[in-house]
Amino acid sequence: MVMSLPVSASAPDLAIRIPTGFADALGIWFTAMTAILVAEAGLARRIAKFRLLNTWQALPVAEVWAGPRLDQQCVTSRQKSAVRPVRAQPASGSQISRILLRIAAFAFGLGVTLPSLAQTISGSSLNITGQSTLRGDMVTCSGHPWIDIRCNGAMGDGNHDDTNAINSTISAAIANNWPVRLTAGTYKVTSRVTIDYATQAGQGFRLISDGAVIDGRTIASGPVLQIQCGNGTTSSPTGCFYFREEGTLFVNGNTPAYVVVVGKTDFSDAHNSAKFDHLIVNNANTAAAGGGCQFNYLLDSDVYAVCAAAGGAAGLAFEQLQFSRISGAGTAEGTGGRGAVLENGYNFSNTFFALDLEVSPTCLSITFSHNGLNTFVSPYFNCVTAVNATASDGNVLINPNYGGATVNYGPLSTGISVIGTGSRDNWLFPAAGSYVAKPIDDGLSLSNYNTPGASMSVTLPALSSVNAGWSMGFASDNGKGMTITTTSGSIISGGKSAGSITMGAGNYEYVRLQSDGNNFRIVSSTRNTRLANGFEPPPWPSNWLFPASSGYSAGLSDNGNILSSYNSTSGLTVTLPSINGIPDGWSMGFATDNNKGLIVQVNNATGGHIVWPGSGGSQTSLAMANTSQGAYEFMVLQYDGSGIFRVLEATPATAQAIGMVGAAGISHWSFPTVSSYTATVADNGNVISSLNSPASFLAITLPSTTAVPMGWTIGIATDGNKTAAVQTNSSSGGRILYPGSGATTTTASLAGANYEFLVLQFDGGNFRVIQATPATATLMGISGNAPGINRWSFPATSTYAASQSDIGNALSSYNTPTSTLAVTLPATTAISAGWMMGFATDNGKTMTVQVNGTSGGRILYPAGATGSAGSSVTLAPINYEFMALQFDGGNFRIVSITPRSASALGMFGHPITTGATPALGSGSSDCGTSPSIGGNDSAGRVIVGAANGGRCTITFASPWLNPPVCSAFDETTATLVRPTASSTTGMVLTGAFAAGDVLAYSCLGFQ
């Protein structure tokens, strides 16, 4: 077996006969010996070839022989200098040092390899072939793991013509299925470099580059680098697999063609599973056909290529690319140049990642209808024209980014869909009287705000040029109208189709159209737009009025009108007509504009009532929402013929303001400049913040329960370092309910920190807490919200009365002005189960905790025979003692305590040992007839039997680690007994024992 390995430096060949099979160990030895020989001979520029022979020949250390071998693979003339003999007579200190180094290296090699001599391994031959350069670099020529491009004379100095050397190396590599390595350098070529790996079509070809540059700028025409796989035809292309360019490869050219071409232009070779790691291509030629890279037929491949050209072709040209992944950059600066182009063949199902397309007149060009179903993820377009797609189908741009050079986003963008607008504005405000929509406008909205005339005309793209699902929105602003016209298909909605639609000259009209492949469907529109174009009949208000007065009396003729508060002085009050003069179905709309409120009330003469879900039957007026968030509120009333005006429609804030059932939820915020605030039904959905309170707090009073509907909701928030509290109304106020509150709570305070939040909702009788931030929930004592101690307090008082708000608090005696801090627990009726508090001694000051004098409960802890239930506990008089109490619903339990305080309270109890009963000796020479024993190895009692021998032998149930220390006592005679424990397994009690004597013993072990 022959193994070829690369080496890092050259030296005369070294032949040593040793057993084979120790490649790893011998490698270390060879490295050391080679280094010594290189140092001796100074032959860093020679070819090194080492051969490990098949058998071991034991030689004296002094006779290890190294000599030159002449069977070198690749020898250049500059490498054939004479070899200085290695063997020399020792005549100096340096020679002796070299001999010692040889001995050390040889001994090291033996030390590594000899442990393996026990194995029987068949012989082999190890052949390491390489070639060095004048710089001392090692050039691998064996093909294993690669063949270096310099093995055939390539210099890589930028001056020498390396064309033949490169082509011959590539030919040899393809013939032998070897990878080719281009070591760093600039390789000048004067004619095309061709890699035709047809003979390895099934195995592939590896081109490894260490940042090498192939400089083909002297090539006047055609590509500099051609990668192909011949022997195929267009109808029966060669199936080629696994071409791989590894590392960074630079290719420079100055040719009126593409510098790098992959595959043949007739699509006769299909390159499957190819991979280009980092290909950098530059073409300085300004000809119209000058381009960067051309990929003719790639399948399921990965390409990272940066291809730039000064000509007018393309930076990246994809002729036939399928289900592949592409990234990098492309530029073609010349007239008509394109950063990237998809053309000619079938380019589909590809993903382009973050393509950087710049400087070219057009960034992305798609010219053939077979170029479809490709996805461009976050492309960057910085060209005058971003996209020019004259024929494509189902291509998608995801979040495209447009640079400052972009003027035309996509005047021709057939078959382009856009997901996410990227850097392009969602809304367009062109300062022109007309606009031609394009496929690349997918997802955008267009406003006529800046149009110079009274109306804007919009032309939709041809249906054949957009993908099904393409959509665009249109809005009328600034009192200007808009006409939208199709060039194919129709605009359809509500059983009607039209070739154009008109949006009236008014503000904020809107329509969104979407292509279904055959027509444009109205998927969203404002009501007036639908009414104006006949897509919806006008059964209810559609005619807008803007009275300038503060009051308006509606009549029969107002059926179908909408009144706006826009022009009123400070708000508009509308009086409904008498119910005697209007028909069933009479309808009227109301709107708030210009931040001015609107109130609707019934007529004093037979006016009827106004009803809505939750109103009851006695309401005679209502006020629409009028907050900064409530501009453009809208509501419709309709008469039902029985004396009732019904609210048929209301925007959410107005629905909440009037207390409509089902309209609950937080929707807007208020920042009143008062220290006390009385909430009303209009605060439904409102959050009241303490930010602008002139005091350090904000007190909120809830409305009467008779004034709000079920579901009425309000939020309270703390801001500006100001606290907030809420209380029920003194008149029919109900209660505030939350887990652990009981049935009598009428107030709630938020925790004293910024951004605390509390939400209350009316359930028809009381106000329930439905949301609270954790600190506020803890402060309020909401059950289940006390996971443990979460904060510390250091009061500067000698007494402290704990309360519900101390839940989770730990109290320290550190700052008490006396020698002790006395803490009184809250009454059991004032807290909920789970309430927890900690107590700590600090600064040499003690602490006593006692129950409340009213409904105080007890403090429970395990002490004594049955446990203790006391009214107070005192922590041990030392620093850093700690105790935690938790309320169980009736009493306070010690759930955590430091050992010394626990001991002071007697919580440790009596020491009790357990274990198996040991064995007891019997008989006349031992513990007598029928003795007995009770207890365990640590303690017990022995009853002596009759006719004993003055001794009782106890054998422990389990051996001790060391012989234990034992004591014994004759309880019957009240005399001490001498115990001896001669081992870890037993002890002997000796003495003058009478039958029935009770001997008590105890033993302690030690380590």
CSV table of C-alpha atoms in Angstrom, one decimal, residues 671-984:
chain,number,residue,atom,x,y,z
A,671,PHE,CA,-54.0,62.3,31.3
A,672,PRO,CA,-56.2,64.6,33.4
A,673,THR,CA,-54.6,67.7,35.1
A,674,VAL,CA,-56.5,67.1,38.3
A,675,SER,CA,-55.7,65.3,41.6
A,676,SER,CA,-59.2,63.7,41.8
A,677,TYR,CA,-61.2,62.4,38.9
A,678,THR,CA,-64.8,61.2,38.8
A,679,ALA,CA,-65.3,58.6,36.0
A,680,THR,CA,-68.4,58.5,33.9
A,681,VAL,CA,-70.0,56.1,31.4
A,682,ALA,CA,-67.9,57.9,28.7
A,683,ASP,CA,-64.8,56.5,30.3
A,684,ASN,CA,-65.6,53.0,29.1
A,685,GLY,CA,-62.4,51.7,27.5
A,686,ASN,CA,-60.4,54.7,28.9
A,687,VAL,CA,-57.1,54.5,30.9
A,688,ILE,CA,-56.7,57.3,33.4
A,689,SER,CA,-53.0,58.2,34.1
A,690,SER,CA,-51.6,60.1,37.1
A,691,LEU,CA,-49.0,61.8,34.9
A,692,ASN,CA,-50.4,65.3,34.9
A,693,SER,CA,-51.9,65.3,38.4
A,694,PRO,CA,-50.8,68.6,40.2
A,695,ALA,CA,-50.4,66.6,43.4
A,696,SER,CA,-48.3,63.5,44.2
A,697,PHE,CA,-51.3,61.3,43.7
A,698,LEU,CA,-54.5,60.8,41.6
A,699,ALA,CA,-57.7,59.7,43.3
A,700,ILE,CA,-60.3,58.2,41.0
A,701,THR,CA,-64.0,57.7,41.9
A,702,LEU,CA,-65.9,55.1,39.9
A,703,PRO,CA,-69.4,55.9,38.5
A,704,SER,CA,-72.6,54.7,40.2
A,705,THR,CA,-73.5,51.2,39.3
A,706,THR,CA,-76.8,52.5,37.9
A,707,ALA,CA,-75.0,54.7,35.4
A,708,VAL,CA,-72.9,52.2,33.5
A,709,PRO,CA,-73.7,49.0,31.6
A,710,MET,CA,-72.4,45.6,32.2
A,711,GLY,CA,-68.9,45.2,30.7
A,712,TRP,CA,-68.0,48.9,31.3
A,713,THR,CA,-64.2,48.9,31.7
A,714,ILE,CA,-61.7,51.4,33.0
A,715,GLY,CA,-57.9,51.3,33.4
A,716,ILE,CA,-55.7,53.2,36.0
A,717,ALA,CA,-52.0,53.8,35.5
A,718,THR,CA,-49.2,55.4,37.5
A,719,ASP,CA,-46.8,57.8,35.8
A,720,GLY,CA,-44.5,60.7,36.6
A,721,ASN,CA,-43.7,59.2,40.0
A,722,LYS,CA,-47.2,59.8,41.2
A,723,THR,CA,-49.4,57.2,42.9
A,724,ALA,CA,-53.0,56.3,42.0
A,725,ALA,CA,-55.9,54.9,43.9
A,726,VAL,CA,-59.5,54.1,43.0
A,727,GLN,CA,-62.7,54.0,45.1
A,728,THR,CA,-66.4,53.2,44.5
A,729,ASN,CA,-69.0,55.9,44.3
A,730,SER,CA,-70.8,56.8,47.5
A,731,SER,CA,-74.1,56.4,45.8
A,732,SER,CA,-74.9,52.8,44.6
A,733,GLY,CA,-71.2,52.3,44.3
A,734,GLY,CA,-70.9,48.5,44.6
A,735,ARG,CA,-67.7,46.8,45.7
A,736,ILE,CA,-64.3,46.2,44.2
A,737,LEU,CA,-63.8,42.4,43.9
A,738,TYR,CA,-60.7,40.4,43.4
A,739,PRO,CA,-59.4,37.0,44.7
A,740,GLY,CA,-58.9,37.5,48.5
A,741,SER,CA,-60.7,40.8,48.7
A,742,GLY,CA,-63.8,39.6,50.5
A,743,ALA,CA,-67.2,41.2,49.8
A,744,THR,CA,-66.7,44.6,51.4
A,745,THR,CA,-63.7,46.2,49.7
A,746,THR,CA,-64.4,49.6,48.2
A,747,THR,CA,-60.9,50.9,47.5
A,748,ALA,CA,-57.7,49.7,45.8
A,749,SER,CA,-54.3,51.3,45.6
A,750,LEU,CA,-51.7,50.8,42.9
A,751,ALA,CA,-48.1,50.0,43.9
A,752,GLY,CA,-45.9,53.2,44.4
A,753,ALA,CA,-43.9,52.9,41.2
A,754,ASN,CA,-44.1,54.2,37.6
A,755,TYR,CA,-46.1,52.2,35.0
A,756,GLU,CA,-48.2,50.2,37.4
A,757,PHE,CA,-51.5,49.3,35.8
A,758,LEU,CA,-54.9,48.1,37.0
A,759,VAL,CA,-58.1,47.3,35.0
A,760,LEU,CA,-61.6,47.2,36.5
A,761,GLN,CA,-64.7,45.9,34.7
A,762,PHE,CA,-68.4,46.2,35.9
A,763,ASP,CA,-70.2,42.9,36.2
A,764,GLY,CA,-73.6,44.4,36.6
A,765,GLY,CA,-73.3,44.8,40.4
A,766,ASN,CA,-69.7,45.3,41.3
A,767,PHE,CA,-66.3,46.2,39.8
A,768,ARG,CA,-64.0,43.3,39.3
A,769,VAL,CA,-60.2,43.5,38.9
A,770,ILE,CA,-59.5,41.8,35.6
A,771,GLN,CA,-55.9,42.9,35.2
A,772,ALA,CA,-53.1,44.1,37.5
A,773,THR,CA,-49.3,44.4,37.3
A,774,PRO,CA,-47.5,42.1,39.7
A,775,ALA,CA,-46.5,44.7,42.3
A,776,THR,CA,-50.0,46.1,42.4
A,777,ALA,CA,-51.5,42.6,42.7
A,778,THR,CA,-49.1,41.9,45.6
A,779,LEU,CA,-49.9,45.2,47.3
A,780,MET,CA,-53.6,44.5,47.0
A,781,GLY,CA,-53.2,41.0,48.4
A,782,ILE,CA,-54.6,39.2,45.4
A,783,SER,CA,-54.6,35.5,46.3
A,784,GLY,CA,-52.0,33.4,44.6
A,785,ASN,CA,-49.8,36.4,44.0
A,786,ALA,CA,-47.4,36.0,46.9
A,787,PRO,CA,-44.7,33.6,45.7
A,788,GLY,CA,-42.2,34.7,48.4
A,789,ILE,CA,-40.2,37.5,49.8
A,790,ASN,CA,-39.5,40.1,47.1
A,791,ARG,CA,-38.4,43.3,48.8
A,792,TRP,CA,-36.9,44.6,52.0
A,793,SER,CA,-37.7,47.5,54.4
A,794,PHE,CA,-35.6,49.1,57.2
A,795,PRO,CA,-38.0,51.2,59.3
A,796,ALA,CA,-36.5,53.7,61.7
A,797,THR,CA,-39.0,53.0,64.4
A,798,SER,CA,-39.1,50.8,67.5
A,799,THR,CA,-42.6,49.4,66.6
A,800,TYR,CA,-44.1,48.4,63.3
A,801,ALA,CA,-47.7,47.5,62.5
A,802,ALA,CA,-47.7,45.2,59.5
A,803,SER,CA,-50.6,45.4,57.0
A,804,GLN,CA,-51.9,43.8,53.8
A,805,SER,CA,-49.4,45.9,51.7
A,806,ASP,CA,-46.5,44.1,53.5
A,807,ILE,CA,-47.1,40.9,51.6
A,808,GLY,CA,-43.8,39.8,50.3
A,809,ASN,CA,-41.9,42.3,52.4
A,810,ALA,CA,-38.9,41.5,54.6
A,811,LEU,CA,-38.5,43.7,57.7
A,812,SER,CA,-35.1,44.4,59.3
A,813,SER,CA,-34.3,45.8,62.7
A,814,TYR,CA,-31.3,47.6,61.4
A,815,ASN,CA,-32.6,51.2,61.7
A,816,THR,CA,-34.7,50.8,64.9
A,817,PRO,CA,-33.6,53.6,67.4
A,818,THR,CA,-33.9,51.1,70.3
A,819,SER,CA,-32.3,47.8,71.0
A,820,THR,CA,-35.3,45.9,69.6
A,821,LEU,CA,-38.0,46.2,67.0
A,822,ALA,CA,-41.5,45.1,68.0
A,823,VAL,CA,-43.7,44.0,65.0
A,824,THR,CA,-47.4,43.5,65.2
A,825,LEU,CA,-49.0,41.3,62.6
A,826,PRO,CA,-52.2,42.4,60.8
A,827,ALA,CA,-55.6,41.2,61.8
A,828,THR,CA,-56.5,37.9,60.2
A,829,THR,CA,-59.6,39.6,58.7
A,830,ALA,CA,-57.5,42.1,56.8
A,831,ILE,CA,-55.4,39.7,54.8
A,832,SER,CA,-55.9,36.7,52.5
A,833,ALA,CA,-54.5,33.2,52.7
A,834,GLY,CA,-51.0,33.1,51.4
A,835,TRP,CA,-50.0,36.5,52.8
A,836,MET,CA,-46.3,36.2,53.6
A,837,MET,CA,-43.7,38.4,55.4
A,838,GLY,CA,-40.1,38.1,56.5
A,839,PHE,CA,-38.3,39.3,59.6
A,840,ALA,CA,-34.5,39.8,60.1
A,841,THR,CA,-32.2,41.0,62.9
A,842,ASP,CA,-29.4,43.4,62.0
A,843,ASN,CA,-27.0,45.9,63.6
A,844,GLY,CA,-27.0,44.1,67.0
A,845,LYS,CA,-30.7,44.7,67.5
A,846,THR,CA,-33.3,42.0,68.3
A,847,MET,CA,-36.8,41.6,67.0
A,848,THR,CA,-40.1,40.3,68.5
A,849,VAL,CA,-43.1,39.5,66.4
A,850,GLN,CA,-46.6,39.3,67.9
A,851,VAL,CA,-50.1,38.7,66.7
A,852,ASN,CA,-52.7,41.5,66.5
A,853,GLY,CA,-54.8,42.2,69.5
A,854,THR,CA,-58.0,42.0,67.4
A,855,SER,CA,-58.6,38.7,65.5
A,856,GLY,CA,-54.9,38.1,65.7
A,857,GLY,CA,-54.8,34.3,65.3
A,858,ARG,CA,-51.8,32.4,66.5
A,859,ILE,CA,-48.2,31.8,65.5
A,860,LEU,CA,-47.7,28.0,64.8
A,861,TYR,CA,-44.5,26.2,64.8
A,862,PRO,CA,-43.3,22.6,65.6
A,863,ALA,CA,-42.0,22.6,69.2
A,864,GLY,CA,-42.6,20.5,72.2
A,865,ALA,CA,-44.4,17.2,72.1
A,866,THR,CA,-47.4,18.4,70.2
A,867,GLY,CA,-46.2,21.7,68.6
A,868,SER,CA,-46.7,25.2,69.8
A,869,ALA,CA,-49.3,27.9,69.1
A,870,GLY,CA,-48.0,31.1,70.6
A,871,SER,CA,-49.0,34.7,70.3
A,872,SER,CA,-45.4,36.0,69.9
A,873,VAL,CA,-41.9,34.8,68.9
A,874,THR,CA,-38.5,36.4,69.5
A,875,LEU,CA,-35.6,35.8,67.1
A,876,ALA,CA,-32.3,34.8,68.6
A,877,PRO,CA,-30.2,37.8,69.9
A,878,ILE,CA,-27.6,37.8,67.1
A,879,ASN,CA,-27.2,39.5,63.7
A,880,TYR,CA,-28.7,38.1,60.5
A,881,GLU,CA,-31.3,35.8,62.1
A,882,PHE,CA,-34.3,35.4,59.8
A,883,MET,CA,-37.8,34.1,59.9
A,884,ALA,CA,-40.7,34.0,57.4
A,885,LEU,CA,-44.4,33.8,58.4
A,886,GLN,CA,-47.2,32.8,56.1
A,887,PHE,CA,-50.9,33.2,56.8
A,888,ASP,CA,-52.9,30.0,56.3
A,889,GLY,CA,-56.3,31.6,56.5
A,890,GLY,CA,-56.6,31.4,60.3
A,891,ASN,CA,-53.1,31.5,61.8
A,892,PHE,CA,-49.5,32.4,60.9
A,893,ARG,CA,-47.1,29.6,60.3
A,894,ILE,CA,-43.3,29.7,60.5
A,895,VAL,CA,-42.3,28.5,57.0
A,896,SER,CA,-38.6,29.5,57.2
A,897,ILE,CA,-36.3,30.2,60.1
A,898,THR,CA,-32.5,30.2,60.8
A,899,PRO,CA,-31.3,27.4,63.1
A,900,ARG,CA,-30.4,29.4,66.2
A,901,SER,CA,-33.8,31.1,66.3
A,902,ALA,CA,-35.4,27.7,65.7
A,903,SER,CA,-33.4,26.2,68.6
A,904,ALA,CA,-34.4,29.1,70.9
A,905,LEU,CA,-38.0,28.3,70.1
A,906,GLY,CA,-37.5,24.6,70.9
A,907,MET,CA,-38.2,23.6,67.3
A,908,PHE,CA,-35.5,21.0,67.2
A,909,GLY,CA,-37.1,18.9,69.9
A,910,HIS,CA,-35.4,15.8,71.4
A,911,PRO,CA,-32.7,13.8,69.6
A,912,ILE,CA,-34.1,10.4,68.6
A,913,THR,CA,-32.2,7.7,66.9
A,914,THR,CA,-33.5,4.9,64.8
A,915,GLY,CA,-32.3,1.6,63.4
A,916,ALA,CA,-32.4,-2.1,63.7
A,917,THR,CA,-32.1,-3.9,67.0
A,918,PRO,CA,-28.6,-5.4,67.6
A,919,ALA,CA,-28.0,-9.0,68.6
A,920,LEU,CA,-27.5,-10.0,72.3
A,921,GLY,CA,-25.4,-12.9,73.5
A,922,SER,CA,-26.9,-15.5,75.9
A,923,GLY,CA,-25.8,-18.5,78.0
A,924,SER,CA,-24.1,-19.0,81.3
A,925,SER,CA,-20.9,-17.4,80.0
A,926,ASP,CA,-22.7,-14.4,78.6
A,927,CYS,CA,-26.0,-12.6,79.3
A,928,GLY,CA,-27.7,-15.6,80.9
A,929,THR,CA,-30.8,-17.5,80.0
A,930,SER,CA,-33.4,-15.8,77.8
A,931,PRO,CA,-32.0,-12.2,78.0
A,932,SER,CA,-33.7,-9.5,75.9
A,933,ILE,CA,-32.7,-6.2,74.2
A,934,GLY,CA,-34.6,-3.2,72.9
A,935,GLY,CA,-33.4,-0.2,70.9
A,936,ASN,CA,-30.8,0.2,68.2
A,937,ASP,CA,-27.0,0.5,67.8
A,938,SER,CA,-27.0,4.0,69.3
A,939,ALA,CA,-29.2,3.5,72.4
A,940,GLY,CA,-31.2,0.8,74.1
A,941,ARG,CA,-32.0,-1.4,77.2
A,942,VAL,CA,-30.9,-4.9,78.0
A,943,ILE,CA,-32.7,-7.2,80.5
A,944,VAL,CA,-30.2,-9.7,81.9
A,945,GLY,CA,-31.2,-13.4,81.9
A,946,ALA,CA,-30.8,-15.9,84.7
A,947,ALA,CA,-27.5,-17.7,85.4
A,948,ASN,CA,-25.5,-15.1,83.5
A,949,GLY,CA,-21.7,-15.0,83.3
A,950,GLY,CA,-21.4,-11.3,84.4
A,951,ARG,CA,-21.3,-10.0,80.9
A,952,CYS,CA,-23.6,-9.2,78.1
A,953,THR,CA,-22.3,-9.1,74.5
A,954,ILE,CA,-24.0,-6.8,72.1
A,955,THR,CA,-23.4,-7.2,68.3
A,956,PHE,CA,-24.3,-4.1,66.3
A,957,ALA,CA,-26.8,-4.4,63.6
A,958,SER,CA,-24.6,-2.2,61.4
A,959,PRO,CA,-20.8,-1.8,61.8
A,960,TRP,CA,-19.6,1.7,62.9
A,961,LEU,CA,-17.0,3.6,60.9
A,962,ASN,CA,-14.7,3.6,64.0
A,963,PRO,CA,-15.2,1.8,67.3
A,964,PRO,CA,-18.0,3.9,69.0
A,965,VAL,CA,-17.8,5.7,72.4
A,966,CYS,CA,-20.3,4.0,74.6
A,967,SER,CA,-21.7,4.3,78.2
A,968,ALA,CA,-24.0,2.0,80.2
A,969,PHE,CA,-25.9,2.1,83.5
A,970,ASP,CA,-27.6,-0.5,85.5
A,971,GLU,CA,-31.0,1.1,86.1
A,972,THR,CA,-31.9,-1.7,88.6
A,973,THR,CA,-29.0,-1.3,91.0
A,974,ALA,CA,-28.2,2.3,90.1
A,975,THR,CA,-24.6,1.5,89.3
A,976,LEU,CA,-22.4,2.2,86.3
A,977,VAL,CA,-21.6,-0.6,84.0
A,978,ARG,CA,-18.2,-0.9,82.3
A,979,PRO,CA,-18.7,-1.1,78.5
A,980,THR,CA,-15.9,-2.1,76.2
A,981,ALA,CA,-16.1,-1.7,72.4
A,982,SER,CA,-13.1,-3.5,71.1
A,983,SER,CA,-14.3,-3.2,67.5
A,984,THR,CA,-16.7,-1.5,65.1
